[in-house]
Structure formats: C-alpha cells, structure tokens
Amino acid sequence: VQLQASGGGLVQPGGSLRLSCVASGSIFSINDMGWYRQVPGNLRELVAVTINGGDTNYADSVKGRFTISRDNAKNTVYLQMNSLKPEDTANYYCRAALRPGGSDSWYIYWGQGTQVTVSS
C-alpha cells in the first residue's frame, strides 16, 4: 500500500492550490483520510481529516479557507486551499487509516509530503 501526494507548489498570498493524495495497492477498506503539515523544527499538525461516512474536522487556522473532500471510488482525498497565507507554508502530508487486503488489522499510512510555499 502506498499514498502518493501531489499538487504542492509556490503560490502568492491570497492564491489557491489543490492537493491530491491517492492510496494504491491492495486495500480492503479505508476509514479516515486526512492532511497534516509540518514546518522544520515544529511538530506535524492536523490540517483536515475526513471520516468514512462524511464527517470532517479542520484546524481552527484553516476553517473557512480549506476544504477536504474524498472520492471513495478512487481512494483519493483532496484538499482545496483558498486564501492562502504565508503561514500556510509547510510540507503537507496525507495520512490514511486503512485495512490492507488480506489483513484483519488497521494501519496508519503516510504519503511522502508535498511542499506548499506561500510567498510574494
């Protein structure tokens, strides 16, 4: 099982980006999928998460600006980021809690990270 994140880049303040993360491999079921971010020297923090069934949770700092969505048929989670600020600059990681095919256990998987830089 692998998580592949994409969509990061350089954007001016006030701009938008859309991140994508695809889970591939032998997957029986996915529970929650979400996005975290990390700045060097700081702990990784939750940005947004979506639970199978539709519930979502956002960090206070991104509420009203970021939207998380999920395509279960494609095992893909998206993060639409609008009104970006310089303080949103970070490496963004996707995370999934899933049950691999042939397994009775649930595991946490992380993507490789995609850099988002907000600067003029």
CSV table of N, CA and C in Angstrom, one decimal:
chain,number,residue,atom,x,y,z
A,1,VAL,N,0.9,-1.2,0.0
A,1,VAL,CA,0.0,0.0,0.0
A,1,VAL,C,0.9,1.2,0.0
A,2,GLN,N,0.5,2.2,-0.8
A,2,GLN,CA,1.3,3.5,-0.9
A,2,GLN,C,0.3,4.6,-1.0
A,3,LEU,N,0.7,5.7,-0.4
A,3,LEU,CA,0.0,7.0,-0.5
A,3,LEU,C,0.9,8.0,-1.3
A,4,GLN,N,0.3,8.5,-2.4
A,4,GLN,CA,1.1,9.4,-3.3
A,4,GLN,C,0.4,10.8,-3.3
A,5,ALA,N,1.1,11.8,-2.7
A,5,ALA,CA,0.5,13.1,-2.7
A,5,ALA,C,1.1,14.0,-3.8
A,6,SER,N,0.3,14.9,-4.3
A,6,SER,CA,0.7,15.8,-5.3
A,6,SER,C,-0.1,17.1,-5.2
A,7,GLY,N,0.4,18.1,-6.0
A,7,GLY,CA,-0.3,19.4,-6.1
A,7,GLY,C,0.3,20.6,-5.4
A,8,GLY,N,1.4,20.3,-4.6
A,8,GLY,CA,2.0,21.5,-4.0
A,8,GLY,C,2.7,22.4,-5.0
A,9,GLY,N,3.2,23.5,-4.4
A,9,GLY,CA,3.9,24.4,-5.3
A,9,GLY,C,4.1,25.8,-4.6
A,10,LEU,N,4.5,26.8,-5.4
A,10,LEU,CA,4.6,28.1,-5.0
A,10,LEU,C,3.4,29.0,-5.4
A,11,VAL,N,2.8,29.7,-4.5
A,11,VAL,CA,1.7,30.5,-4.8
A,11,VAL,C,1.7,31.8,-4.0
A,12,GLN,N,1.2,32.8,-4.6
A,12,GLN,CA,1.2,34.1,-3.9
A,12,GLN,C,0.1,34.2,-2.8
A,13,PRO,N,0.3,35.0,-1.8
A,13,PRO,CA,-0.7,35.2,-0.8
A,13,PRO,C,-2.1,35.5,-1.4
A,14,GLY,N,-3.1,34.9,-0.9
A,14,GLY,CA,-4.4,35.0,-1.5
A,14,GLY,C,-4.8,34.0,-2.5
A,15,GLY,N,-3.8,33.3,-3.0
A,15,GLY,CA,-4.0,32.3,-4.1
A,15,GLY,C,-4.6,31.0,-3.6
A,16,SER,N,-4.7,30.1,-4.5
A,16,SER,CA,-5.3,28.8,-4.2
A,16,SER,C,-4.4,27.6,-4.8
A,17,LEU,N,-4.5,26.5,-4.1
A,17,LEU,CA,-3.9,25.3,-4.5
A,17,LEU,C,-4.8,24.1,-4.2
A,18,ARG,N,-4.7,23.0,-5.0
A,18,ARG,CA,-5.5,21.8,-4.7
A,18,ARG,C,-4.5,20.7,-4.5
A,19,LEU,N,-4.5,20.1,-3.4
A,19,LEU,CA,-3.6,18.9,-3.2
A,19,LEU,C,-4.5,17.6,-3.4
A,20,SER,N,-3.8,16.6,-3.9
A,20,SER,CA,-4.4,15.3,-4.1
A,20,SER,C,-3.6,14.2,-3.4
A,21,CYS,N,-4.2,13.2,-3.0
A,21,CYS,CA,-3.5,12.0,-2.4
A,21,CYS,C,-4.2,10.7,-2.8
A,22,VAL,N,-3.5,9.8,-3.5
A,22,VAL,CA,-4.1,8.6,-3.9
A,22,VAL,C,-3.5,7.4,-3.1
A,23,ALA,N,-4.4,6.6,-2.6
A,23,ALA,CA,-4.0,5.4,-1.9
A,23,ALA,C,-4.1,4.2,-2.9
A,24,SER,N,-3.0,3.5,-3.1
A,24,SER,CA,-2.9,2.4,-4.1
A,24,SER,C,-2.4,1.2,-3.4
A,25,GLY,N,-2.7,0.1,-4.1
A,25,GLY,CA,-2.2,-1.2,-3.6
A,25,GLY,C,-3.4,-2.1,-3.2
A,26,SER,N,-3.2,-3.1,-2.5
A,26,SER,CA,-4.3,-4.0,-2.0
A,26,SER,C,-4.9,-3.4,-0.8
A,27,ILE,N,-6.1,-2.8,-0.9
A,27,ILE,CA,-6.8,-2.1,0.1
A,27,ILE,C,-8.2,-2.7,0.3
A,28,PHE,N,-8.5,-3.2,1.5
A,28,PHE,CA,-9.8,-3.7,1.8
A,28,PHE,C,-10.8,-2.6,2.1
A,29,SER,N,-10.3,-1.7,3.0
A,29,SER,CA,-11.2,-0.6,3.5
A,29,SER,C,-10.4,0.5,4.0
A,30,ILE,N,-10.9,1.8,3.8
A,30,ILE,CA,-10.3,3.0,4.4
A,30,ILE,C,-11.2,3.6,5.3
A,31,ASN,N,-10.7,4.0,6.5
A,31,ASN,CA,-11.5,4.7,7.5
A,31,ASN,C,-11.4,6.2,7.3
A,32,ASP,N,-10.4,6.8,7.9
A,32,ASP,CA,-10.3,8.2,7.7
A,32,ASP,C,-9.1,8.5,6.8
A,33,MET,N,-9.2,9.6,6.1
A,33,MET,CA,-8.1,10.1,5.3
A,33,MET,C,-8.0,11.6,5.6
A,34,GLY,N,-6.7,12.1,5.7
A,34,GLY,CA,-6.6,13.5,6.1
A,34,GLY,C,-5.2,14.1,5.7
A,35,TRP,N,-5.1,15.3,6.0
A,35,TRP,CA,-3.9,16.1,5.7
A,35,TRP,C,-3.3,16.7,7.0
A,36,TYR,N,-2.0,16.6,7.0
A,36,TYR,CA,-1.2,17.2,8.1
A,36,TYR,C,-0.1,18.1,7.5
A,37,ARG,N,0.4,19.0,8.2
A,37,ARG,CA,1.5,19.8,7.7
A,37,ARG,C,2.6,19.9,8.8
A,38,GLN,N,3.8,20.2,8.3
A,38,GLN,CA,5.0,20.3,9.2
A,38,GLN,C,5.9,21.3,8.6
A,39,VAL,N,6.4,22.2,9.5
A,39,VAL,CA,7.4,23.2,9.2
A,39,VAL,C,8.7,22.7,10.0
A,40,PRO,N,9.8,22.8,9.4
A,40,PRO,CA,11.1,22.3,10.0
A,40,PRO,C,11.2,22.9,11.4
A,41,GLY,N,11.5,22.0,12.4
A,41,GLY,CA,11.6,22.4,13.7
A,41,GLY,C,10.3,22.3,14.6
A,42,ASN,N,9.2,22.1,13.9
A,42,ASN,CA,7.9,22.0,14.6
A,42,ASN,C,7.3,20.6,14.4
A,43,LEU,N,6.3,20.4,15.3
A,43,LEU,CA,5.6,19.1,15.2
A,43,LEU,C,4.7,19.1,14.0
A,44,ARG,N,4.4,17.9,13.5
A,44,ARG,CA,3.4,17.8,12.5
A,44,ARG,C,2.1,18.0,13.1
A,45,GLU,N,1.2,18.8,12.4
A,45,GLU,CA,-0.1,19.2,12.9
A,45,GLU,C,-1.2,18.8,11.9
A,46,LEU,N,-2.3,18.6,12.5
A,46,LEU,CA,-3.5,18.2,11.7
A,46,LEU,C,-4.0,19.5,11.0
A,47,VAL,N,-4.3,19.3,9.7
A,47,VAL,CA,-4.9,20.4,8.9
A,47,VAL,C,-6.4,20.1,8.7
A,48,ALA,N,-6.7,18.9,8.2
A,48,ALA,CA,-8.1,18.5,8.0
A,48,ALA,C,-8.2,17.0,7.9
A,49,VAL,N,-9.3,16.4,8.2
A,49,VAL,CA,-9.5,15.0,8.1
A,49,VAL,C,-10.9,14.7,7.8
A,50,THR,N,-11.2,13.7,7.0
A,50,THR,CA,-12.5,13.2,6.6
A,50,THR,C,-12.6,11.8,7.0
A,51,ILE,N,-13.7,11.5,7.7
A,51,ILE,CA,-14.0,10.1,8.2
A,51,ILE,C,-14.9,9.5,7.2
A,52,ASN,N,-14.8,8.2,7.0
A,52,ASN,CA,-15.6,7.4,6.1
A,52,ASN,C,-17.1,7.6,6.6
A,53,GLY,N,-17.9,8.1,5.8
A,53,GLY,CA,-19.3,8.4,6.3
A,53,GLY,C,-19.5,9.9,6.2
A,54,GLY,N,-18.4,10.7,6.0
A,54,GLY,CA,-18.7,12.1,5.7
A,54,GLY,C,-18.3,13.1,6.7
A,55,ASP,N,-18.0,12.7,7.9
A,55,ASP,CA,-17.7,13.7,8.9
A,55,ASP,C,-16.3,14.3,8.6
A,56,THR,N,-16.1,15.6,8.9
A,56,THR,CA,-14.9,16.3,8.6
A,56,THR,C,-14.5,17.1,9.9
A,57,ASN,N,-13.2,17.3,10.0
A,57,ASN,CA,-12.6,18.1,11.1
A,57,ASN,C,-11.5,19.0,10.5
A,58,TYR,N,-11.4,20.2,11.0
A,58,TYR,CA,-10.4,21.2,10.5
A,58,TYR,C,-9.7,21.8,11.6
A,59,ALA,N,-8.4,22.1,11.4
A,59,ALA,CA,-7.7,23.0,12.3
A,59,ALA,C,-8.4,24.4,12.3
A,60,ASP,N,-8.4,25.0,13.4
A,60,ASP,CA,-9.0,26.4,13.5
A,60,ASP,C,-8.4,27.3,12.5
A,61,SER,N,-7.1,27.2,12.3
A,61,SER,CA,-6.4,28.1,11.5
A,61,SER,C,-6.8,28.1,10.0
A,62,VAL,N,-7.4,27.0,9.6
A,62,VAL,CA,-7.8,26.8,8.2
A,62,VAL,C,-9.3,26.8,7.9
A,63,LYS,N,-10.1,26.9,9.0
A,63,LYS,CA,-11.5,26.8,8.8
A,63,LYS,C,-12.0,28.0,8.0
A,64,GLY,N,-12.9,27.7,7.0
A,64,GLY,CA,-13.4,28.7,6.1
A,64,GLY,C,-12.5,29.0,4.9
A,65,ARG,N,-11.3,28.4,4.9
A,65,ARG,CA,-10.4,28.6,3.8
A,65,ARG,C,-10.1,27.3,3.0
A,66,PHE,N,-10.0,26.3,3.8
A,66,PHE,CA,-9.6,25.0,3.2
A,66,PHE,C,-10.8,24.0,3.2
A,67,THR,N,-10.9,23.2,2.2
A,67,THR,CA,-12.0,22.2,2.1
A,67,THR,C,-11.4,20.8,1.8
A,68,ILE,N,-11.7,19.8,2.6
A,68,ILE,CA,-11.3,18.5,2.4
A,68,ILE,C,-12.4,17.7,1.7
A,69,SER,N,-12.1,16.9,0.8
A,69,SER,CA,-13.1,16.0,0.1
A,69,SER,C,-12.5,14.7,-0.2
A,70,ARG,N,-13.3,13.8,-0.6
A,70,ARG,CA,-12.8,12.4,-0.8
A,70,ARG,C,-13.6,11.7,-1.9
A,71,ASP,N,-12.9,11.0,-2.7
A,71,ASP,CA,-13.6,10.1,-3.7
A,71,ASP,C,-13.3,8.7,-3.3
A,72,ASN,N,-14.3,8.0,-2.7
A,72,ASN,CA,-14.0,6.7,-2.2
A,72,ASN,C,-13.8,5.7,-3.4
A,73,ALA,N,-14.4,5.9,-4.5
A,73,ALA,CA,-14.2,5.0,-5.6
A,73,ALA,C,-12.7,5.0,-6.1
A,74,LYS,N,-12.1,6.2,-5.9
A,74,LYS,CA,-10.7,6.3,-6.4
A,74,LYS,C,-9.7,6.3,-5.3
A,75,ASN,N,-10.2,6.0,-4.0
A,75,ASN,CA,-9.3,6.0,-2.8
A,75,ASN,C,-8.4,7.3,-2.8
A,76,THR,N,-9.1,8.4,-3.0
A,76,THR,CA,-8.4,9.7,-3.2
A,76,THR,C,-9.0,10.7,-2.2
A,77,VAL,N,-8.1,11.5,-1.6
A,77,VAL,CA,-8.5,12.6,-0.8
A,77,VAL,C,-7.9,13.9,-1.4
A,78,TYR,N,-8.7,15.0,-1.3
A,78,TYR,CA,-8.3,16.2,-1.9
A,78,TYR,C,-8.3,17.3,-0.8
A,79,LEU,N,-7.5,18.3,-0.9
A,79,LEU,CA,-7.5,19.5,-0.1
A,79,LEU,C,-7.5,20.7,-0.9
A,80,GLN,N,-8.6,21.4,-1.0
A,80,GLN,CA,-8.7,22.6,-1.7
A,80,GLN,C,-8.3,23.8,-0.7
A,81,MET,N,-7.3,24.5,-1.1
A,81,MET,CA,-6.8,25.5,-0.2
A,81,MET,C,-7.0,26.9,-0.9
A,82,ASN,N,-7.8,27.7,-0.3
A,82,ASN,CA,-8.1,29.1,-0.8
A,82,ASN,C,-7.5,30.1,0.2
A,83,SER,N,-7.4,31.3,-0.3
A,83,SER,CA,-7.0,32.4,0.5
A,83,SER,C,-5.7,32.1,1.3
A,84,LEU,N,-4.8,31.6,0.6
A,84,LEU,CA,-3.6,31.1,1.3
A,84,LEU,C,-2.8,32.2,1.9
A,85,LYS,N,-2.1,31.9,3.0
A,85,LYS,CA,-1.4,32.9,3.7
A,85,LYS,C,0.1,32.4,3.9
A,86,PRO,N,1.0,33.3,4.1
A,86,PRO,CA,2.4,32.9,4.2
A,86,PRO,C,2.6,31.8,5.4
A,87,GLU,N,1.8,31.9,6.4
A,87,GLU,CA,1.9,31.0,7.5
A,87,GLU,C,1.3,29.6,7.1
A,88,ASP,N,0.8,29.4,6.0
A,88,ASP,CA,0.4,28.1,5.5
A,88,ASP,C,1.5,27.4,4.9
A,89,THR,N,2.7,28.1,4.7
A,89,THR,CA,3.8,27.4,4.1
A,89,THR,C,4.3,26.3,5.0
A,90,ALA,N,4.4,25.1,4.4
A,90,ALA,CA,4.8,23.9,5.1
A,90,ALA,C,4.9,22.7,4.1
A,91,ASN,N,5.4,21.6,4.6
A,91,ASN,CA,5.3,20.4,3.8
A,91,ASN,C,4.0,19.6,4.3
A,92,TYR,N,3.2,19.3,3.3
A,92,TYR,CA,1.9,18.8,3.6
A,92,TYR,C,1.9,17.3,3.3
A,93,TYR,N,1.4,16.5,4.3
A,93,TYR,CA,1.5,15.1,4.3
A,93,TYR,C,0.0,14.5,4.3
A,94,CYS,N,-0.3,13.5,3.5
A,94,CYS,CA,-1.5,12.9,3.6
A,94,CYS,C,-1.4,11.6,4.5
A,95,ARG,N,-2.5,11.3,5.1
A,95,ARG,CA,-2.5,10.1,6.0
A,95,ARG,C,-3.8,9.4,5.9
A,96,ALA,N,-3.7,8.1,6.0
A,96,ALA,CA,-4.9,7.2,5.9
A,96,ALA,C,-4.8,6.1,6.9
A,97,ALA,N,-6.0,5.9,7.5
A,97,ALA,CA,-6.1,4.7,8.4
A,97,ALA,C,-6.9,3.7,7.6
A,98,LEU,N,-6.2,2.6,7.2
A,98,LEU,CA,-6.9,1.6,6.3
A,98,LEU,C,-6.6,0.2,6.7
A,99,ARG,N,-7.3,-0.7,6.1
A,99,ARG,CA,-7.2,-2.1,6.3
A,99,ARG,C,-6.7,-2.7,5.0
A,100,PRO,N,-5.5,-3.2,4.9
A,100,PRO,CA,-5.0,-3.8,3.7
A,100,PRO,C,-5.8,-5.1,3.3
A,101,GLY,N,-5.8,-5.4,2.1
A,101,GLY,CA,-6.4,-6.6,1.6
A,101,GLY,C,-5.7,-7.8,2.3
A,102,GLY,N,-6.5,-8.7,2.8
A,102,GLY,CA,-6.0,-9.9,3.4
A,102,GLY,C,-5.6,-9.8,4.8
A,103,SER,N,-5.8,-8.6,5.4
A,103,SER,CA,-5.5,-8.3,6.8
A,103,SER,C,-6.7,-8.1,7.6
A,104,ASP,N,-6.7,-8.5,8.9
A,104,ASP,CA,-7.7,-8.2,9.8
A,104,ASP,C,-7.5,-6.9,10.7
A,105,SER,N,-6.3,-6.3,10.4
A,105,SER,CA,-5.9,-5.2,11.2
A,105,SER,C,-5.9,-3.9,10.4
A,106,TRP,N,-6.0,-2.8,11.2
A,106,TRP,CA,-6.0,-1.5,10.6
A,106,TRP,C,-4.6,-0.8,10.8
A,107,TYR,N,-4.1,-0.1,9.8
A,107,TYR,CA,-2.8,0.5,9.9
A,107,TYR,C,-2.9,2.0,9.5
A,108,ILE,N,-1.9,2.7,9.9
A,108,ILE,CA,-1.7,4.1,9.5
A,108,ILE,C,-0.7,4.2,8.4
A,109,TYR,N,-1.0,4.8,7.3
A,109,TYR,CA,-0.1,5.1,6.3
A,109,TYR,C,0.1,6.6,6.0
A,110,TRP,N,1.3,7.0,5.6
A,110,TRP,CA,1.6,8.4,5.3
A,110,TRP,C,2.1,8.5,3.9
A,111,GLY,N,1.8,9.6,3.3
A,111,GLY,CA,2.4,9.9,2.0
A,111,GLY,C,3.7,10.6,2.2
A,112,GLN,N,4.3,10.9,1.1
A,112,GLN,CA,5.7,11.4,1.1
A,112,GLN,C,5.8,12.9,1.3
A,113,GLY,N,4.7,13.6,1.3
A,113,GLY,CA,4.8,15.0,1.5
A,113,GLY,C,4.9,15.8,0.2
A,114,THR,N,4.2,16.9,0.2
A,114,THR,CA,4.3,17.8,-0.9
A,114,THR,C,4.4,19.3,-0.3
A,115,GLN,N,5.4,20.0,-0.9
A,115,GLN,CA,5.7,21.3,-0.3
A,115,GLN,C,4.8,22.4,-0.8
A,116,VAL,N,4.2,23.2,0.1
A,116,VAL,CA,3.4,24.3,-0.3
A,116,VAL,C,4.2,25.6,0.3
A,117,THR,N,4.4,26.5,-0.6
A,117,THR,CA,5.1,27.7,-0.3
A,117,THR,C,4.2,28.9,-0.7
A,118,VAL,N,3.9,29.7,0.3
A,118,VAL,CA,3.1,30.9,0.0
A,118,VAL,C,3.9,32.2,0.2
A,119,SER,N,4.2,32.8,-0.9
A,119,SER,CA,5.2,33.9,-0.8
A,119,SER,C,4.9,34.8,-2.0
A,120,SER,N,5.2,36.1,-1.8
A,120,SER,CA,5.1,37.1,-2.9
A,120,SER,C,6.5,37.3,-3.5
